[in-house]
Amino acid sequence: MSRLAGTTAPKLRSTLTARIDDCAADLAWTFDGSALAVASVRGPITLFATGAEDGAELPGHPGGTLSISWHPREAVLASAGRDGIVRLWRPGSDTGDEVLAEAGWAARVGRSHDGAHLAAAIGTRLYVLERATGTRQSSSKHTSTIADLAWHPSRERIATAAYGGVTV
């Protein structure tokens, strides 16, 4: 850990340790901090209520779940997987609604800060779904596979990172 002159690094401590049966690929807290979702390389998604050691398991994606993202104000989880599918998971259901399916790995999924848009990086393209109308937009091909995406905190802008560069 880096240290600045004249400052002391805070001590980190664990408050809970929970187990999953696989390597974690991604994790995300609900908007209110009441639950933590953990995506596994094998595919299942485990939901842990805050403070609980045992979680509820969703099937996730065959071949692996790569990315998850909660809606900023609702208990709706988006997931992306190696099957090229983006799903939405709602409380009380163990089947996700398929909202996007394309050829290639769905490597990343992310919500806009207002929850109006859902972005997904699948292969060399970025897809954006608008919640209110259900419309879908896609970018032109990037020069290589999109590795990550990030929404601007105050505008409807999104950045993508691919091998060799960033696009805004």
PDB file of C-alpha atoms in Angstrom:
ATOM      1  CA  MET A   1       0.000   0.000   0.000  1.00  0.00           C
ATOM      2  CA  SER A   2       1.336   3.481  -0.843  1.00  0.00           C
ATOM      3  CA  ARG A   3       1.895   5.964   1.914  1.00  0.00           C
ATOM      4  CA  LEU A   4       1.891   9.745   1.817  1.00  0.00           C
ATOM      5  CA  ALA A   5       4.290  11.637   4.039  1.00  0.00           C
ATOM      6  CA  GLY A   6       2.656  12.570   7.343  1.00  0.00           C
ATOM      7  CA  THR A   7      -0.344  10.247   6.953  1.00  0.00           C
ATOM      8  CA  THR A   8      -1.102   6.834   8.364  1.00  0.00           C
ATOM      9  CA  ALA A   9      -2.787   4.148   6.350  1.00  0.00           C
ATOM     10  CA  PRO A  10      -6.147   3.050   7.761  1.00  0.00           C
ATOM     11  CA  LYS A  11      -6.339  -0.489   9.104  1.00  0.00           C
ATOM     12  CA  LEU A  12      -8.641  -2.714   7.141  1.00  0.00           C
ATOM     13  CA  ARG A  13     -10.576  -5.468   8.843  1.00  0.00           C
ATOM     14  CA  SER A  14     -13.037  -8.089   7.683  1.00  0.00           C
ATOM     15  CA  THR A  15     -16.519  -8.083   9.141  1.00  0.00           C
ATOM     16  CA  LEU A  16     -17.694 -11.223   7.367  1.00  0.00           C
ATOM     17  CA  THR A  17     -16.237 -14.025   5.280  1.00  0.00           C
ATOM     18  CA  ALA A  18     -18.569 -16.028   3.061  1.00  0.00           C
ATOM     19  CA  ARG A  19     -17.699 -18.867   0.698  1.00  0.00           C
ATOM     20  CA  ILE A  20     -18.624 -19.622  -2.882  1.00  0.00           C
ATOM     21  CA  ASP A  21     -17.626 -22.817  -4.681  1.00  0.00           C
ATOM     22  CA  ASP A  22     -15.755 -21.085  -7.491  1.00  0.00           C
ATOM     23  CA  CYS A  23     -13.602 -18.129  -8.474  1.00  0.00           C
ATOM     24  CA  ALA A  24     -15.449 -14.806  -8.274  1.00  0.00           C
ATOM     25  CA  ALA A  25     -15.587 -12.895 -11.573  1.00  0.00           C
ATOM     26  CA  ASP A  26     -17.444  -9.791 -10.343  1.00  0.00           C
ATOM     27  CA  LEU A  27     -19.424  -8.482  -7.380  1.00  0.00           C
ATOM     28  CA  ALA A  28     -21.894  -5.667  -6.752  1.00  0.00           C
ATOM     29  CA  TRP A  29     -23.853  -4.204  -3.821  1.00  0.00           C
ATOM     30  CA  THR A  30     -27.547  -3.372  -4.099  1.00  0.00           C
ATOM     31  CA  PHE A  31     -28.360   0.351  -4.165  1.00  0.00           C
ATOM     32  CA  ASP A  32     -29.283   0.297  -0.471  1.00  0.00           C
ATOM     33  CA  GLY A  33     -26.471  -2.004   0.678  1.00  0.00           C
ATOM     34  CA  SER A  34     -28.891  -4.736   1.772  1.00  0.00           C
ATOM     35  CA  ALA A  35     -27.320  -7.465  -0.393  1.00  0.00           C
ATOM     36  CA  LEU A  36     -24.153  -8.362  -2.248  1.00  0.00           C
ATOM     37  CA  ALA A  37     -24.229 -10.311  -5.519  1.00  0.00           C
ATOM     38  CA  VAL A  38     -21.197 -12.410  -6.518  1.00  0.00           C
ATOM     39  CA  ALA A  39     -20.802 -13.703 -10.090  1.00  0.00           C
ATOM     40  CA  SER A  40     -18.734 -16.835 -10.529  1.00  0.00           C
ATOM     41  CA  VAL A  41     -16.523 -17.954 -13.375  1.00  0.00           C
ATOM     42  CA  ARG A  42     -18.520 -21.210 -13.635  1.00  0.00           C
ATOM     43  CA  GLY A  43     -21.785 -19.290 -14.032  1.00  0.00           C
ATOM     44  CA  PRO A  44     -23.898 -19.149 -10.874  1.00  0.00           C
ATOM     45  CA  ILE A  45     -24.617 -15.844  -9.138  1.00  0.00           C
ATOM     46  CA  THR A  46     -24.809 -15.939  -5.334  1.00  0.00           C
ATOM     47  CA  LEU A  47     -26.821 -13.325  -3.410  1.00  0.00           C
ATOM     48  CA  PHE A  48     -25.798 -12.632   0.180  1.00  0.00           C
ATOM     49  CA  ALA A  49     -27.964 -10.548   2.483  1.00  0.00           C
ATOM     50  CA  THR A  50     -25.769  -8.113   4.395  1.00  0.00           C
ATOM     51  CA  GLY A  51     -24.200  -9.942   7.324  1.00  0.00           C
ATOM     52  CA  ALA A  52     -25.243 -13.417   6.133  1.00  0.00           C
ATOM     53  CA  GLU A  53     -22.706 -16.192   5.570  1.00  0.00           C
ATOM     54  CA  ASP A  54     -25.061 -18.285   3.425  1.00  0.00           C
ATOM     55  CA  GLY A  55     -26.392 -17.042   0.118  1.00  0.00           C
ATOM     56  CA  ALA A  56     -29.122 -17.824  -2.380  1.00  0.00           C
ATOM     57  CA  GLU A  57     -27.894 -19.047  -5.742  1.00  0.00           C
ATOM     58  CA  LEU A  58     -29.190 -18.022  -9.176  1.00  0.00           C
ATOM     59  CA  PRO A  59     -28.202 -20.146 -12.194  1.00  0.00           C
ATOM     60  CA  GLY A  60     -26.447 -17.264 -13.971  1.00  0.00           C
ATOM     61  CA  HIS A  61     -24.971 -18.080 -17.384  1.00  0.00           C
ATOM     62  CA  PRO A  62     -23.823 -21.408 -18.843  1.00  0.00           C
ATOM     63  CA  GLY A  63     -20.062 -21.244 -19.307  1.00  0.00           C
ATOM     64  CA  GLY A  64     -19.652 -18.374 -16.859  1.00  0.00           C
ATOM     65  CA  THR A  65     -21.050 -15.071 -15.621  1.00  0.00           C
ATOM     66  CA  LEU A  66     -18.574 -12.287 -16.334  1.00  0.00           C
ATOM     67  CA  SER A  67     -20.239  -9.105 -15.078  1.00  0.00           C
ATOM     68  CA  ILE A  68     -23.146  -7.952 -12.891  1.00  0.00           C
ATOM     69  CA  SER A  69     -24.722  -4.569 -12.136  1.00  0.00           C
ATOM     70  CA  TRP A  70     -27.646  -3.568  -9.899  1.00  0.00           C
ATOM     71  CA  HIS A  71     -30.201  -0.942 -10.886  1.00  0.00           C
ATOM     72  CA  PRO A  72     -29.368   2.230  -8.913  1.00  0.00           C
ATOM     73  CA  ARG A  73     -32.793   2.415  -7.214  1.00  0.00           C
ATOM     74  CA  GLU A  74     -34.472  -0.973  -7.651  1.00  0.00           C
ATOM     75  CA  ALA A  75     -33.687  -4.576  -6.736  1.00  0.00           C
ATOM     76  CA  VAL A  76     -33.051  -5.635 -10.340  1.00  0.00           C
ATOM     77  CA  LEU A  77     -29.717  -7.249 -11.193  1.00  0.00           C
ATOM     78  CA  ALA A  78     -28.301  -7.273 -14.738  1.00  0.00           C
ATOM     79  CA  SER A  79     -25.811  -9.977 -15.694  1.00  0.00           C
ATOM     80  CA  ALA A  80     -23.622 -10.698 -18.717  1.00  0.00           C
ATOM     81  CA  GLY A  81     -22.047 -14.009 -19.621  1.00  0.00           C
ATOM     82  CA  ARG A  82     -19.886 -16.036 -21.942  1.00  0.00           C
ATOM     83  CA  ASP A  83     -23.064 -17.140 -23.718  1.00  0.00           C
ATOM     84  CA  GLY A  84     -23.431 -13.620 -25.242  1.00  0.00           C
ATOM     85  CA  ILE A  85     -26.636 -13.001 -23.284  1.00  0.00           C
ATOM     86  CA  VAL A  86     -27.611 -10.151 -20.955  1.00  0.00           C
ATOM     87  CA  ARG A  87     -30.261 -11.054 -18.369  1.00  0.00           C
ATOM     88  CA  LEU A  88     -32.273  -9.166 -15.762  1.00  0.00           C
ATOM     89  CA  TRP A  89     -32.943 -10.910 -12.433  1.00  0.00           C
ATOM     90  CA  ARG A  90     -35.816  -9.825 -10.195  1.00  0.00           C
ATOM     91  CA  PRO A  91     -36.419 -10.716  -6.531  1.00  0.00           C
ATOM     92  CA  GLY A  92     -38.177 -14.020  -5.967  1.00  0.00           C
ATOM     93  CA  SER A  93     -37.360 -15.403  -9.425  1.00  0.00           C
ATOM     94  CA  ASP A  94     -34.606 -17.858 -10.230  1.00  0.00           C
ATOM     95  CA  THR A  95     -34.916 -17.322 -13.987  1.00  0.00           C
ATOM     96  CA  GLY A  96     -33.494 -14.209 -15.572  1.00  0.00           C
ATOM     97  CA  ASP A  97     -35.276 -12.378 -18.378  1.00  0.00           C
ATOM     98  CA  GLU A  98     -33.153 -12.346 -21.514  1.00  0.00           C
ATOM     99  CA  VAL A  99     -32.919  -8.749 -22.771  1.00  0.00           C
ATOM    100  CA  LEU A 100     -30.059  -9.010 -25.270  1.00  0.00           C
ATOM    101  CA  ALA A 101     -28.381 -11.883 -27.103  1.00  0.00           C
ATOM    102  CA  GLU A 102     -25.514 -11.507 -29.564  1.00  0.00           C
ATOM    103  CA  ALA A 103     -22.681 -13.657 -30.849  1.00  0.00           C
ATOM    104  CA  GLY A 104     -19.581 -13.414 -28.637  1.00  0.00           C
ATOM    105  CA  TRP A 105     -18.905 -13.049 -24.948  1.00  0.00           C
ATOM    106  CA  ALA A 106     -20.913 -10.480 -23.038  1.00  0.00           C
ATOM    107  CA  ALA A 107     -17.909  -9.246 -21.065  1.00  0.00           C
ATOM    108  CA  ARG A 108     -19.363  -6.224 -19.246  1.00  0.00           C
ATOM    109  CA  VAL A 109     -22.696  -4.798 -18.207  1.00  0.00           C
ATOM    110  CA  GLY A 110     -23.398  -1.471 -16.486  1.00  0.00           C
ATOM    111  CA  ARG A 111     -26.297   0.816 -15.606  1.00  0.00           C
ATOM    112  CA  SER A 112     -26.461   4.548 -16.161  1.00  0.00           C
ATOM    113  CA  HIS A 113     -26.564   6.459 -12.859  1.00  0.00           C
ATOM    114  CA  ASP A 114     -30.261   7.269 -13.289  1.00  0.00           C
ATOM    115  CA  GLY A 115     -31.123   3.668 -14.229  1.00  0.00           C
ATOM    116  CA  ALA A 116     -32.645   4.697 -17.575  1.00  0.00           C
ATOM    117  CA  HIS A 117     -30.044   2.860 -19.671  1.00  0.00           C
ATOM    118  CA  LEU A 118     -28.265  -0.473 -19.553  1.00  0.00           C
ATOM    119  CA  ALA A 119     -25.004  -0.883 -21.470  1.00  0.00           C
ATOM    120  CA  ALA A 120     -23.410  -4.171 -22.469  1.00  0.00           C
ATOM    121  CA  ALA A 121     -20.045  -4.871 -24.076  1.00  0.00           C
ATOM    122  CA  ILE A 122     -20.320  -7.916 -26.310  1.00  0.00           C
ATOM    123  CA  GLY A 123     -17.268  -8.693 -28.390  1.00  0.00           C
ATOM    124  CA  THR A 124     -16.207  -5.555 -30.267  1.00  0.00           C
ATOM    125  CA  ARG A 125     -19.542  -3.733 -29.942  1.00  0.00           C
ATOM    126  CA  LEU A 126     -21.242  -1.689 -27.245  1.00  0.00           C
ATOM    127  CA  TYR A 127     -25.019  -2.026 -26.909  1.00  0.00           C
ATOM    128  CA  VAL A 128     -27.228   0.398 -24.989  1.00  0.00           C
ATOM    129  CA  LEU A 129     -30.807  -0.482 -24.045  1.00  0.00           C
ATOM    130  CA  GLU A 130     -33.239   2.279 -23.072  1.00  0.00           C
ATOM    131  CA  ARG A 131     -35.543   1.166 -20.301  1.00  0.00           C
ATOM    132  CA  ALA A 132     -38.573   3.369 -21.042  1.00  0.00           C
ATOM    133  CA  THR A 133     -38.896   2.554 -24.756  1.00  0.00           C
ATOM    134  CA  GLY A 134     -37.022  -0.729 -25.033  1.00  0.00           C
ATOM    135  CA  THR A 135     -34.985   0.672 -27.915  1.00  0.00           C
ATOM    136  CA  ARG A 136     -31.524  -0.700 -28.566  1.00  0.00           C
ATOM    137  CA  GLN A 137     -28.539   1.108 -30.005  1.00  0.00           C
ATOM    138  CA  SER A 138     -25.184  -0.358 -30.952  1.00  0.00           C
ATOM    139  CA  SER A 139     -21.796   1.165 -31.618  1.00  0.00           C
ATOM    140  CA  SER A 140     -19.645   0.585 -34.631  1.00  0.00           C
ATOM    141  CA  LYS A 141     -17.051  -2.129 -34.124  1.00  0.00           C
ATOM    142  CA  HIS A 142     -14.159  -1.271 -31.841  1.00  0.00           C
ATOM    143  CA  THR A 143     -10.686  -2.264 -33.022  1.00  0.00           C
ATOM    144  CA  SER A 144     -10.672  -5.119 -30.515  1.00  0.00           C
ATOM    145  CA  THR A 145     -12.750  -6.749 -27.775  1.00  0.00           C
ATOM    146  CA  ILE A 146     -14.254  -4.307 -25.278  1.00  0.00           C
ATOM    147  CA  ALA A 147     -12.803  -5.073 -21.849  1.00  0.00           C
ATOM    148  CA  ASP A 148     -14.703  -2.558 -19.696  1.00  0.00           C
ATOM    149  CA  LEU A 149     -17.240   0.274 -19.722  1.00  0.00           C
ATOM    150  CA  ALA A 150     -18.001   3.218 -17.450  1.00  0.00           C
ATOM    151  CA  TRP A 151     -20.885   5.685 -17.394  1.00  0.00           C
ATOM    152  CA  HIS A 152     -20.144   9.376 -16.821  1.00  0.00           C
ATOM    153  CA  PRO A 153     -21.607  10.306 -13.398  1.00  0.00           C
ATOM    154  CA  SER A 154     -23.680  13.288 -14.538  1.00  0.00           C
ATOM    155  CA  ARG A 155     -24.337  12.852 -18.254  1.00  0.00           C
ATOM    156  CA  GLU A 156     -25.525  10.254 -20.714  1.00  0.00           C
ATOM    157  CA  ARG A 157     -21.962   9.489 -21.812  1.00  0.00           C
ATOM    158  CA  ILE A 158     -20.165   6.215 -21.697  1.00  0.00           C
ATOM    159  CA  ALA A 159     -16.514   5.271 -22.018  1.00  0.00           C
ATOM    160  CA  THR A 160     -15.232   1.921 -23.237  1.00  0.00           C
ATOM    161  CA  ALA A 161     -11.810   0.389 -22.870  1.00  0.00           C
ATOM    162  CA  ALA A 162     -10.526  -2.063 -25.449  1.00  0.00           C
ATOM    163  CA  TYR A 163      -7.082  -3.497 -26.074  1.00  0.00           C
ATOM    164  CA  GLY A 164      -4.991  -0.528 -27.134  1.00  0.00           C
ATOM    165  CA  GLY A 165      -7.331   2.354 -26.336  1.00  0.00           C
ATOM    166  CA  VAL A 166     -10.296   4.120 -24.762  1.00  0.00           C
ATOM    167  CA  THR A 167     -13.362   5.482 -26.582  1.00  0.00           C
ATOM    168  CA  VAL A 168     -15.802   8.040 -25.166  1.00  0.00           C
TER     169      VAL A 168
END
